[in-house]
JSON list of C-alpha atoms in Angstrom, two decimals:
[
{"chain": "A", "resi": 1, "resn": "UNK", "atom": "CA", "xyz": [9.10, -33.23, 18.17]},
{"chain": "A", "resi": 2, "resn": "UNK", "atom": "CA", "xyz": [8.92, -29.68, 19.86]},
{"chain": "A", "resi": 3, "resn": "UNK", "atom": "CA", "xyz": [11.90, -27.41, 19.48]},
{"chain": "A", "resi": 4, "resn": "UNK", "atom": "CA", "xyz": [11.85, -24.35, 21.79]},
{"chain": "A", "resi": 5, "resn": "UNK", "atom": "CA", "xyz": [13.49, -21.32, 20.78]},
{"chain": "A", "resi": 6, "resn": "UNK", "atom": "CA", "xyz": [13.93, -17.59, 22.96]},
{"chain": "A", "resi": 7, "resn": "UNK", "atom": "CA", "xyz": [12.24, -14.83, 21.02]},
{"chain": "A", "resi": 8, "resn": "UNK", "atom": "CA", "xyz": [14.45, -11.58, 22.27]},
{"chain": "A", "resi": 9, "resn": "UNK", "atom": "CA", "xyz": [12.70, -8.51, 22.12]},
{"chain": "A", "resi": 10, "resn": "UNK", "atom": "CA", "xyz": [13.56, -4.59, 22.47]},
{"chain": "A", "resi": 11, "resn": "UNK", "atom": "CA", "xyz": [12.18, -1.83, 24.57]},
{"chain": "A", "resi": 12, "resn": "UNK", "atom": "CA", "xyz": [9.76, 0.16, 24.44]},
{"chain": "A", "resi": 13, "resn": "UNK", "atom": "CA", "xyz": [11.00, 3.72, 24.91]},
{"chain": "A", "resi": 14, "resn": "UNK", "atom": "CA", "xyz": [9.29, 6.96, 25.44]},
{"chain": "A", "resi": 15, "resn": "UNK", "atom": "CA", "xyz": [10.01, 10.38, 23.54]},
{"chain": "A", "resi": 16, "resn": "UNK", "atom": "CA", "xyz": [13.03, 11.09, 25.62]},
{"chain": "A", "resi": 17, "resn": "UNK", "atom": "CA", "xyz": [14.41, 8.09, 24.48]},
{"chain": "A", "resi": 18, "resn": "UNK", "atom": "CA", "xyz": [13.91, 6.50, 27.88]},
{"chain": "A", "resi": 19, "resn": "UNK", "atom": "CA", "xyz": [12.00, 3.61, 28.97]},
{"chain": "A", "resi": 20, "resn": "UNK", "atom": "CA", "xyz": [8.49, 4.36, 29.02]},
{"chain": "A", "resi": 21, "resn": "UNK", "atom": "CA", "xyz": [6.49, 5.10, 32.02]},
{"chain": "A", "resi": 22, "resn": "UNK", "atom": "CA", "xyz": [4.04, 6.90, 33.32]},
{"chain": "A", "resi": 23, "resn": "UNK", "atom": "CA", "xyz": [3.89, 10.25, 34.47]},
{"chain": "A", "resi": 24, "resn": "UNK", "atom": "CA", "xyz": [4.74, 9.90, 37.92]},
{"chain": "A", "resi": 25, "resn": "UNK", "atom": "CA", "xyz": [7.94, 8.03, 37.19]},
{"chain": "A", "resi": 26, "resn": "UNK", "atom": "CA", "xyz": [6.03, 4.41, 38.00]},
{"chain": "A", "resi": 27, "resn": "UNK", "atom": "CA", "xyz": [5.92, 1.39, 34.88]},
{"chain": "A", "resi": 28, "resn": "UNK", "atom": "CA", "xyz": [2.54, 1.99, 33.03]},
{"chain": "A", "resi": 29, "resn": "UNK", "atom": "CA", "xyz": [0.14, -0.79, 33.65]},
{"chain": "A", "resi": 30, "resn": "UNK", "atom": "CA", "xyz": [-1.25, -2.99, 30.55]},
{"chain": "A", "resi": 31, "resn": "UNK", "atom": "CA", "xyz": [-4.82, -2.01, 31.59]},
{"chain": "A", "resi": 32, "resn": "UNK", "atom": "CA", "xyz": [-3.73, 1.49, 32.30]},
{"chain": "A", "resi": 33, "resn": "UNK", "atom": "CA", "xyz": [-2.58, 1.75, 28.67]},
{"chain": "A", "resi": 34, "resn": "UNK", "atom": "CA", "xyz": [-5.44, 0.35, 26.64]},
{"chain": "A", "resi": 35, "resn": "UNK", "atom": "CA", "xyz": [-8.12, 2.12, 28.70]},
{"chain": "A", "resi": 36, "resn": "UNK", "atom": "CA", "xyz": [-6.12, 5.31, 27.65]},
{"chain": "A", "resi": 37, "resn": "UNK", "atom": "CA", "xyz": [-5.95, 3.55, 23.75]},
{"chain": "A", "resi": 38, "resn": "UNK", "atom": "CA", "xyz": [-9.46, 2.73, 24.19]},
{"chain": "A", "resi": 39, "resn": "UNK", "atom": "CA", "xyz": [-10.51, 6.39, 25.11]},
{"chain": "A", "resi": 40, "resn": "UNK", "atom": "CA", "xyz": [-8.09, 8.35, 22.26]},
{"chain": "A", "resi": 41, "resn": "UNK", "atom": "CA", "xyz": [-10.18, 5.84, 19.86]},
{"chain": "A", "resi": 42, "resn": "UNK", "atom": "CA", "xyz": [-13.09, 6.90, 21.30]},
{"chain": "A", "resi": 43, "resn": "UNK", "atom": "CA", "xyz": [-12.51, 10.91, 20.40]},
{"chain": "A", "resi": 44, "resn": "UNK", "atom": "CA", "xyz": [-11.02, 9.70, 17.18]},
{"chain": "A", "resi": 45, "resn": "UNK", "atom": "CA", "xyz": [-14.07, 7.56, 16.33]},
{"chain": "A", "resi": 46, "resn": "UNK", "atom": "CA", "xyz": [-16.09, 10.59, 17.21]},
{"chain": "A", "resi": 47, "resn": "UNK", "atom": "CA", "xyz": [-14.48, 13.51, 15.06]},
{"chain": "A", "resi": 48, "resn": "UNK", "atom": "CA", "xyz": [-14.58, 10.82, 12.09]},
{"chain": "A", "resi": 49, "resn": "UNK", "atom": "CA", "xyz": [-18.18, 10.24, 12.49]},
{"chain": "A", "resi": 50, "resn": "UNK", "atom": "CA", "xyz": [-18.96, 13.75, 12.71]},
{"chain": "A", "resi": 51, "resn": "UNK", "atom": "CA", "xyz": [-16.89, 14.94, 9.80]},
{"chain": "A", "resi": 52, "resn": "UNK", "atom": "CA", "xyz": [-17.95, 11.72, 7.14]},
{"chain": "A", "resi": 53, "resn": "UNK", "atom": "CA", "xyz": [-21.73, 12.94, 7.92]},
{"chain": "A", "resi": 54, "resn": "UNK", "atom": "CA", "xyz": [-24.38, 10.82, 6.35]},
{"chain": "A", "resi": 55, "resn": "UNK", "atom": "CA", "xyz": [-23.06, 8.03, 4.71]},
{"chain": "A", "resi": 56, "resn": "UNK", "atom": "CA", "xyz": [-24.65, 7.23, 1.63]},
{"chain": "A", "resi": 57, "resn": "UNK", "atom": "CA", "xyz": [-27.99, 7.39, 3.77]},
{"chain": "A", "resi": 58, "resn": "UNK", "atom": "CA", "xyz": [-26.57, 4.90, 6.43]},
{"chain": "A", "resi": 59, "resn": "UNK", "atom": "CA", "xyz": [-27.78, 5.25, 9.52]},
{"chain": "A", "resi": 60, "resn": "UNK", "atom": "CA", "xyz": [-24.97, 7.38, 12.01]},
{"chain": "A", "resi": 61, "resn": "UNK", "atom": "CA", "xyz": [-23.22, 5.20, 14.51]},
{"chain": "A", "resi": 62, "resn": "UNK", "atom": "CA", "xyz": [-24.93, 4.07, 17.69]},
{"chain": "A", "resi": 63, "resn": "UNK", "atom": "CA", "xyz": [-22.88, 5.04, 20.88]},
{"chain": "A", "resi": 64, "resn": "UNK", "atom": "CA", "xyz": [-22.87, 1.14, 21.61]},
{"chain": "A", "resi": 65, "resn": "UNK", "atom": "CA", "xyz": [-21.27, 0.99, 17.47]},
{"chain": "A", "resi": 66, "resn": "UNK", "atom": "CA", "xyz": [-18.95, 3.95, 18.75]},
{"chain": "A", "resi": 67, "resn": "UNK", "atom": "CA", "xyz": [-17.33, 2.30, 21.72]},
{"chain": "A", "resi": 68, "resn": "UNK", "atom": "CA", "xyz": [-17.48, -0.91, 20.40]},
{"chain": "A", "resi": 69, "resn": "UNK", "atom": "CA", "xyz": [-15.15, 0.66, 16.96]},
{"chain": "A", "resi": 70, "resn": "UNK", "atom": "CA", "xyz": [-13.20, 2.29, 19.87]},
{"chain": "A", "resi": 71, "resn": "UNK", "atom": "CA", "xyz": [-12.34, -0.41, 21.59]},
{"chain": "A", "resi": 72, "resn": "UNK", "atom": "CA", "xyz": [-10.80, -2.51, 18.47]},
{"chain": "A", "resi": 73, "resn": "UNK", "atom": "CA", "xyz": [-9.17, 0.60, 17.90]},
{"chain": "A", "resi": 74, "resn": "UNK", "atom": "CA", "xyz": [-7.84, 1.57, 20.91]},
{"chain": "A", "resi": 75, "resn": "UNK", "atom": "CA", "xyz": [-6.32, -2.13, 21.79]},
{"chain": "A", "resi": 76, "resn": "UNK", "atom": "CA", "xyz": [-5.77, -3.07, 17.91]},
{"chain": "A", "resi": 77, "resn": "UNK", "atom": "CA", "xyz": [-3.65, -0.09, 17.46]},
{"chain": "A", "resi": 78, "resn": "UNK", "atom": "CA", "xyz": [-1.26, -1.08, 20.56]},
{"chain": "A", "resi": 79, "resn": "UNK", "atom": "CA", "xyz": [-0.95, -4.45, 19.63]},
{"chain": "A", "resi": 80, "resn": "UNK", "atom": "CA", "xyz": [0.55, -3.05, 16.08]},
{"chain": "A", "resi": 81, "resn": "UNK", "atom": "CA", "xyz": [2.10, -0.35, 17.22]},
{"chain": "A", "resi": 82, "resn": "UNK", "atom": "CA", "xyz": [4.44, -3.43, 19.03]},
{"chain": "A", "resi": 83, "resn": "UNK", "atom": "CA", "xyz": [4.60, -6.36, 16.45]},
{"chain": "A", "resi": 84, "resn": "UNK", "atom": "CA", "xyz": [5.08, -3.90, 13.01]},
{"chain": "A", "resi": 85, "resn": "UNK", "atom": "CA", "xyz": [8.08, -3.10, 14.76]},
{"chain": "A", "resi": 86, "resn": "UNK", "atom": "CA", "xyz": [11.45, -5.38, 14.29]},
{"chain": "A", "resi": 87, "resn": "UNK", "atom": "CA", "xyz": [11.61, -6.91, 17.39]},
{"chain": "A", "resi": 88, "resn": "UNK", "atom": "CA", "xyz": [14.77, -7.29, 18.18]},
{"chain": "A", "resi": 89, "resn": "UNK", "atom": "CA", "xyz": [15.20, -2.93, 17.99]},
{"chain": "A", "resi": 90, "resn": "UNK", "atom": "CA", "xyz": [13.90, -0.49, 20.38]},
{"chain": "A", "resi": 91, "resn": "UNK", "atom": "CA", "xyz": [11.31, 1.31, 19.35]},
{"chain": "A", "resi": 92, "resn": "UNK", "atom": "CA", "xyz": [9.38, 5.11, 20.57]},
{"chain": "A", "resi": 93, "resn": "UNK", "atom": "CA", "xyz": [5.85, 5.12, 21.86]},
{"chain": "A", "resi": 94, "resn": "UNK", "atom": "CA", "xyz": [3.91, 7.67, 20.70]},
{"chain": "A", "resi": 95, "resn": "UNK", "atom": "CA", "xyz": [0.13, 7.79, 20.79]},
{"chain": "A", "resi": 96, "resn": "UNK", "atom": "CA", "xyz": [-0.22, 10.15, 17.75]},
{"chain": "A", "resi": 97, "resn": "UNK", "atom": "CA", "xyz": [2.12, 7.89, 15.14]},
{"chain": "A", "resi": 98, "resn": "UNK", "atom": "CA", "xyz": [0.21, 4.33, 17.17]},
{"chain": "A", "resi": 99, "resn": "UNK", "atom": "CA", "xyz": [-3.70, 5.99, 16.41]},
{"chain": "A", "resi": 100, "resn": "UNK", "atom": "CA", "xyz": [-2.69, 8.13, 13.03]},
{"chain": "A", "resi": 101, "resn": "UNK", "atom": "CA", "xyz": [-5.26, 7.01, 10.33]},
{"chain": "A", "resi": 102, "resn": "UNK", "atom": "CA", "xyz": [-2.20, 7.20, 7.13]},
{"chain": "A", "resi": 103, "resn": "UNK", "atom": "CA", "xyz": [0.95, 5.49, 7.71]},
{"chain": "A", "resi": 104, "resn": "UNK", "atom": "CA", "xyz": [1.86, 2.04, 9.08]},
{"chain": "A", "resi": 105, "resn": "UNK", "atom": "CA", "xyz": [-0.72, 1.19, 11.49]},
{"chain": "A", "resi": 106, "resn": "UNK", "atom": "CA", "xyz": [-3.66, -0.21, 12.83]},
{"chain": "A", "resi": 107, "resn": "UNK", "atom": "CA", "xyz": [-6.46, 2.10, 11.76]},
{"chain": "A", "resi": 108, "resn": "UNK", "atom": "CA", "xyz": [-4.80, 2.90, 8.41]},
{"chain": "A", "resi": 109, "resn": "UNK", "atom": "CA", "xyz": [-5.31, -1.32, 7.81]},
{"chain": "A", "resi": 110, "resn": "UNK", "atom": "CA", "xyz": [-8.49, -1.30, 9.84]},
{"chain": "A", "resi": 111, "resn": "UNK", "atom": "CA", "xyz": [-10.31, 1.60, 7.68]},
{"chain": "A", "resi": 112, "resn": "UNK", "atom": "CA", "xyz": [-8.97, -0.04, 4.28]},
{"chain": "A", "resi": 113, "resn": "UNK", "atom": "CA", "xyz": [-10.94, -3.32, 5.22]},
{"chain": "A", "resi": 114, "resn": "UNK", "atom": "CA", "xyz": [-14.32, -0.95, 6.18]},
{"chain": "A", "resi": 115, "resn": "UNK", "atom": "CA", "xyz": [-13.83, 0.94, 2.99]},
{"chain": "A", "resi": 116, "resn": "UNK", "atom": "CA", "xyz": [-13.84, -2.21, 0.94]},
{"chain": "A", "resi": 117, "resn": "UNK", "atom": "CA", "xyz": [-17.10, -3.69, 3.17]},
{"chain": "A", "resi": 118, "resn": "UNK", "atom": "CA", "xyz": [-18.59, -0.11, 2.17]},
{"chain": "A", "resi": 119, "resn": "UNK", "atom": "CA", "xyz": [-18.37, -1.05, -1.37]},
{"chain": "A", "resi": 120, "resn": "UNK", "atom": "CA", "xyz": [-21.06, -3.51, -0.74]},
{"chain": "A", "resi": 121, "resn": "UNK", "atom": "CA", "xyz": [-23.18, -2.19, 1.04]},
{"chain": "A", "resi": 122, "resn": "UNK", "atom": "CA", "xyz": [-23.61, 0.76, -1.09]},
{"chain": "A", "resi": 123, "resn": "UNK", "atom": "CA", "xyz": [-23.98, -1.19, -4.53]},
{"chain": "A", "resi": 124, "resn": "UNK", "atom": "CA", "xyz": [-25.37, -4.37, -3.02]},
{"chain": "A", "resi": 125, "resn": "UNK", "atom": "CA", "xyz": [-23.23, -6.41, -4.94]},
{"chain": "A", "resi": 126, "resn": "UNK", "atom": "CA", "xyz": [-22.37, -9.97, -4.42]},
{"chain": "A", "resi": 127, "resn": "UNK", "atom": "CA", "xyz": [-19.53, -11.48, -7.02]},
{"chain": "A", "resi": 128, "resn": "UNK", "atom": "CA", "xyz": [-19.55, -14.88, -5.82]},
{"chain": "A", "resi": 129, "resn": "UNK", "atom": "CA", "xyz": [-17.68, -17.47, -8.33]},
{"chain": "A", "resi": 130, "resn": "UNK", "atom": "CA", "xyz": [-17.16, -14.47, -10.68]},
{"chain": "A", "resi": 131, "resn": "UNK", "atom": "CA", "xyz": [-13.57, -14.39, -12.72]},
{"chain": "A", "resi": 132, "resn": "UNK", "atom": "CA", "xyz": [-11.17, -12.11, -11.88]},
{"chain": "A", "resi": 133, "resn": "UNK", "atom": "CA", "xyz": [-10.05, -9.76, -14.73]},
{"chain": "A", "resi": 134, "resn": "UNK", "atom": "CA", "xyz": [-6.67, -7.91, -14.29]},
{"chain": "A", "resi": 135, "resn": "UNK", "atom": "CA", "xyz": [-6.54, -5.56, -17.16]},
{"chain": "A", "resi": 136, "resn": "UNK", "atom": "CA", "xyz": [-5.25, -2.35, -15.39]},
{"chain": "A", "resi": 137, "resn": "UNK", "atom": "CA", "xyz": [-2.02, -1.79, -13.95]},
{"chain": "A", "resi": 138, "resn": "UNK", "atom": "CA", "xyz": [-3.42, -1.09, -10.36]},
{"chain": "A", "resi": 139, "resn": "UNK", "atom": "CA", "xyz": [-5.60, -4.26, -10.56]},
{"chain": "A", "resi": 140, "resn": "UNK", "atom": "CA", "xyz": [-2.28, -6.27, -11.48]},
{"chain": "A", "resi": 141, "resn": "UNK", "atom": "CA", "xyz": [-0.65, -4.54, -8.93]},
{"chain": "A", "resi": 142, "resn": "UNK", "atom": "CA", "xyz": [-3.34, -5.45, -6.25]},
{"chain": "A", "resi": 143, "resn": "UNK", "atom": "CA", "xyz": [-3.88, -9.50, -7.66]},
{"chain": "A", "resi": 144, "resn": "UNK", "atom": "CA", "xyz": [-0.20, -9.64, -7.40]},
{"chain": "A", "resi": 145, "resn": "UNK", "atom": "CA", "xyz": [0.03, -8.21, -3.65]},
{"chain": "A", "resi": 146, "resn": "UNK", "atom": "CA", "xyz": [-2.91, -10.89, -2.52]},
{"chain": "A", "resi": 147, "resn": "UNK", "atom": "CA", "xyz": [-1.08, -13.82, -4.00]},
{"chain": "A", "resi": 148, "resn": "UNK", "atom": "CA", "xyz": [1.93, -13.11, -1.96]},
{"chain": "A", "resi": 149, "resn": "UNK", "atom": "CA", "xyz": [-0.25, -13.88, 1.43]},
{"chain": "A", "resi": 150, "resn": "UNK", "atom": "CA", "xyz": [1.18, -17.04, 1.64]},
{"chain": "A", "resi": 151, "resn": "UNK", "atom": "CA", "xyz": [4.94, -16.57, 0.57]},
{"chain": "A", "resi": 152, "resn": "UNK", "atom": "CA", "xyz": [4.48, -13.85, 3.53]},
{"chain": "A", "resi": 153, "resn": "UNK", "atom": "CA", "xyz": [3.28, -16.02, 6.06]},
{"chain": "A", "resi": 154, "resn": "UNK", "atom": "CA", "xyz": [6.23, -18.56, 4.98]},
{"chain": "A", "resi": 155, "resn": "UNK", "atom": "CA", "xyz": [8.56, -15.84, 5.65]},
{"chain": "A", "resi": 156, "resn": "UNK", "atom": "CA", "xyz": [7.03, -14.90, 9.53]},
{"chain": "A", "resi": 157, "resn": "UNK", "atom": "CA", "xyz": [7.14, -18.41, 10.54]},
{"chain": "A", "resi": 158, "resn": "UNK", "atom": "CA", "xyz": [10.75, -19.26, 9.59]},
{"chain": "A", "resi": 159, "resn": "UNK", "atom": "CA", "xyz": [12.20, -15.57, 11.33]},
{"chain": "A", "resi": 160, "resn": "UNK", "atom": "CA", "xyz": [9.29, -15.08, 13.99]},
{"chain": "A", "resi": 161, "resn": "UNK", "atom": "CA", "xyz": [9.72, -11.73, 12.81]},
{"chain": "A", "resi": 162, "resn": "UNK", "atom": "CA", "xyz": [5.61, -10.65, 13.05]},
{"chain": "A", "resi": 163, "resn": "UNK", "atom": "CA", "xyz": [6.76, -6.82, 11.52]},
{"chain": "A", "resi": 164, "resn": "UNK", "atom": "CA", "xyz": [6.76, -9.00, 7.99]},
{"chain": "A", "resi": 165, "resn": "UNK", "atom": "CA", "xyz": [3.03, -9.46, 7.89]},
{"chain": "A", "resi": 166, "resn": "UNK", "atom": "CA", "xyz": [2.32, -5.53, 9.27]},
{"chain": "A", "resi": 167, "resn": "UNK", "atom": "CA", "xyz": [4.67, -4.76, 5.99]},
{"chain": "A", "resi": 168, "resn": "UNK", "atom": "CA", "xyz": [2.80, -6.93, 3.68]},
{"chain": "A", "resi": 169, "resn": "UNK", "atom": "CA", "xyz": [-0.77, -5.89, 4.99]},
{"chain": "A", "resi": 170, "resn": "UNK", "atom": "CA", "xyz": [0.66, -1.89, 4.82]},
{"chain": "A", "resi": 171, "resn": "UNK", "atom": "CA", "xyz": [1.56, -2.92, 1.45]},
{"chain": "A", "resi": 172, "resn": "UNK", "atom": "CA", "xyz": [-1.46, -4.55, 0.66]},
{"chain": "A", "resi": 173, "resn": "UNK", "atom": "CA", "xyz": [-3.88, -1.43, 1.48]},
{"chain": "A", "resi": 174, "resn": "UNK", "atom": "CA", "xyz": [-1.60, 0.41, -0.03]},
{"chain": "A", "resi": 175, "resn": "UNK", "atom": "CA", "xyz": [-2.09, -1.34, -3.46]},
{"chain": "A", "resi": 176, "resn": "UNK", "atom": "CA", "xyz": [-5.95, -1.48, -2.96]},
{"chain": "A", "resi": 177, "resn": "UNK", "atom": "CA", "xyz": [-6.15, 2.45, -1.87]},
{"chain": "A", "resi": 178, "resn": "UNK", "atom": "CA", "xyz": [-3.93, 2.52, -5.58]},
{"chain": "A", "resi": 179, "resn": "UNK", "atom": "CA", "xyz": [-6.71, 0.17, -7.38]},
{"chain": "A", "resi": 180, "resn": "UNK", "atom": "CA", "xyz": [-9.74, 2.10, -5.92]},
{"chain": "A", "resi": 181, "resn": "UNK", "atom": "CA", "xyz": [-8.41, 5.09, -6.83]},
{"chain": "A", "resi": 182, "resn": "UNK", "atom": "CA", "xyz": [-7.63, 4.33, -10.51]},
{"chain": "A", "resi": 183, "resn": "UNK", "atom": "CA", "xyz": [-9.86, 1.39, -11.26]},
{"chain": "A", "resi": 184, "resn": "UNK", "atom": "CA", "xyz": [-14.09, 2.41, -10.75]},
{"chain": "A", "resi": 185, "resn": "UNK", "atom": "CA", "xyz": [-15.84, -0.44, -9.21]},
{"chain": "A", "resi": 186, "resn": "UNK", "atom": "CA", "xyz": [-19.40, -0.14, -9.05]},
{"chain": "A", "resi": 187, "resn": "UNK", "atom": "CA", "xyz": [-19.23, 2.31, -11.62]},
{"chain": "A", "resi": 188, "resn": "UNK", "atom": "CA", "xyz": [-17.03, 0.40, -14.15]},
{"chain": "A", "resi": 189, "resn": "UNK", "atom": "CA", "xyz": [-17.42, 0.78, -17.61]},
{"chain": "A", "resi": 190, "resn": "UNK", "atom": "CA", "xyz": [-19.64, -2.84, -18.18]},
{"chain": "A", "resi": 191, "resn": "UNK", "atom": "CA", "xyz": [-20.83, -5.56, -15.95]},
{"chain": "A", "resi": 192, "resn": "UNK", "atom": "CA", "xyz": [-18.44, -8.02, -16.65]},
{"chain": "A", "resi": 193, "resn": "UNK", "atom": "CA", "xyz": [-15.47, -5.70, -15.24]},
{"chain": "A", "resi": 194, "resn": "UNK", "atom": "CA", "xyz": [-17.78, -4.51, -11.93]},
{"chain": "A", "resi": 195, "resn": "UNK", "atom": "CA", "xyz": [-18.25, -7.99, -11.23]},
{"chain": "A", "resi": 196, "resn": "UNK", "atom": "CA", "xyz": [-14.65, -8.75, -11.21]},
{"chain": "A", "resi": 197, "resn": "UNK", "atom": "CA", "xyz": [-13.60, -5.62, -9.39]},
{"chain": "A", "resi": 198, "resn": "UNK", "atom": "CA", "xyz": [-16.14, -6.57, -7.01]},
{"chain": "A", "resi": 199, "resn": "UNK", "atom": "CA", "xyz": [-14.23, -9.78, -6.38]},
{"chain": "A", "resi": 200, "resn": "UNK", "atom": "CA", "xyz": [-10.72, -8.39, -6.41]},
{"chain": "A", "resi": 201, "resn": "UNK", "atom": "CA", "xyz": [-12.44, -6.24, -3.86]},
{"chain": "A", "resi": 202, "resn": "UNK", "atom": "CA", "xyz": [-14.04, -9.03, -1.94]},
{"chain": "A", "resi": 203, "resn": "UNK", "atom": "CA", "xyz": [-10.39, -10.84, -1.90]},
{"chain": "A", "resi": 204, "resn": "UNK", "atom": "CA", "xyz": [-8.25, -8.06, -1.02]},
{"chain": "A", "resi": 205, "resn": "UNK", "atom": "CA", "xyz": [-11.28, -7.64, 1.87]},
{"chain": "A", "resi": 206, "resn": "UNK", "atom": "CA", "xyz": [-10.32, -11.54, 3.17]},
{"chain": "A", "resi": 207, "resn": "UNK", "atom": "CA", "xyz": [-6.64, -11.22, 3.06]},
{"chain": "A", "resi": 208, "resn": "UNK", "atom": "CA", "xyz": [-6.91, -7.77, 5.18]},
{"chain": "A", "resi": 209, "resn": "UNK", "atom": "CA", "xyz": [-9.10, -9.55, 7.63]},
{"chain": "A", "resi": 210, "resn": "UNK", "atom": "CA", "xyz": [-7.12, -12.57, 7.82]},
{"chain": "A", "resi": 211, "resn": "UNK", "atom": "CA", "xyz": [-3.88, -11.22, 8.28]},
{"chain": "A", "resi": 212, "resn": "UNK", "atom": "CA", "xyz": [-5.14, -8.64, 10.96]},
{"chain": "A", "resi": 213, "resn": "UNK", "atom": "CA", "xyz": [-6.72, -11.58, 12.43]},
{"chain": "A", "resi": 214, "resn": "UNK", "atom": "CA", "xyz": [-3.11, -13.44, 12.88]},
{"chain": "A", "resi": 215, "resn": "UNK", "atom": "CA", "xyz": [-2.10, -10.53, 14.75]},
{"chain": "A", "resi": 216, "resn": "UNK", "atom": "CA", "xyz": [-5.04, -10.25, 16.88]},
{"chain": "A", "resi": 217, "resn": "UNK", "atom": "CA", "xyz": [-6.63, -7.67, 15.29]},
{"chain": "A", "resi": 218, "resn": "UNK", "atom": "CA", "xyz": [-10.44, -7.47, 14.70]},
{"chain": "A", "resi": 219, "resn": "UNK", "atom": "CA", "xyz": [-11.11, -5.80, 11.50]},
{"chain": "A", "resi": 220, "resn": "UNK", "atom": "CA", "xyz": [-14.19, -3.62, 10.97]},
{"chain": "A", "resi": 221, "resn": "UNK", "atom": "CA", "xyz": [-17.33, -2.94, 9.32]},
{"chain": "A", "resi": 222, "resn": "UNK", "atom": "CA", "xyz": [-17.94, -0.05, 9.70]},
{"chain": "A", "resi": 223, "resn": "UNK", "atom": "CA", "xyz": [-15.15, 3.11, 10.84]}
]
């Protein structure tokens, strides 16, 4: 049996509180807007790459790695910039809060997932079948966060409210960013607790990818 039910939605306002257009008074076209997204990315991706240097002797970006980052970006961060909003409210575009790399947004969640894939490519490491250890707070913290994927994705289905998964993925980097910070991983004081880290890690790498993945969002690599 199909049921059909009207999603309502709010509008997207500029900075004056109006609805958003372009400059020249006209609606902004969809491809006008990501080619812009896609180009802000593209400087973005740029100063990054030139201020991270050599990566732990990786090889710089390729321009073809540059506007291919770019362009999951760019478009990524528009899509989020839309569904991590409530969307019955109104909400203000603005290009600096949509493409800011701290906060709730796109390349916040996309550079989380790189950082974790960096792990492994600088120790690696594989952890596969290895048992998770949560000793430290921030590793609690983090096991805890993953196991409430699916209790999230309850949640979105029953209120078609897609901001729900942008809060538990914000969340979710959030708690890893905590765990990296305060827990060493390829560094850790033994094997046993690397090898668990490492799959904490490699979980906490999924669920990112997943989730951005049910909002149409490509996660990265490399950023």
């Amino acid at each position: 049996r199909v049921r059909l039910e009207h999603v309502a939605f709010g509008s997207v306002l500029g900075e004056d509180r109006k609805p958003y257009r372009a400059r020249s008074g006209e609606s902004v076209r969809l491809k006008d807007l990501l080619d812009e997204a896609v180009a802000r990315a593209r400087r973005l991706v740029e100063e990054n790459d030139a201020r991270r240097g050599d990566d732990a002797g990786q090889a710089p970006l390729s321009d073809a790695e540059k506007d291919a980052i770019a362009e999951a970006v760019g478009i990524g961060s528009v899509k989020y910039a839309d569904l991590c909003q409530n969307r019955g409210s109104d909400y203000v575009f603005s290009w600096d809060k949509m493409l800011a790399m701290q906060g709730n947004t796109a390349p916040y969640l996309m550079y989380a997932h790189a950082r974790i894939r960096s792990i492994f490519r600088k120790g690696a490491a594989t952890c596969d079948d290895a048992p998770i250890v949560l000793e430290h707070a921030a590793e609690r913290a983090l096991g805890m966060r993953i196991l409430q994927f699916g209790e999230t994705l309850s949640a979105v289905s029953t209120t078609l409210l897609p901001n729900l998964l942008c809060d538990y993925l914000y969340e979710l980097a959030g708690a890893f960013m905590a765990f990296y910070e305060n827990c060493p991983v390829l560094r850790a004081p033994d094997e046993e607790t690397r090898v668990a880290r490492l799959r904490l890690c490699d979980l906490a790498a999924r669920t990112l990818k997943l989730g951005l993945g049910l909002l149409g969002i490509r996660a990265l690599q490399r950023m």
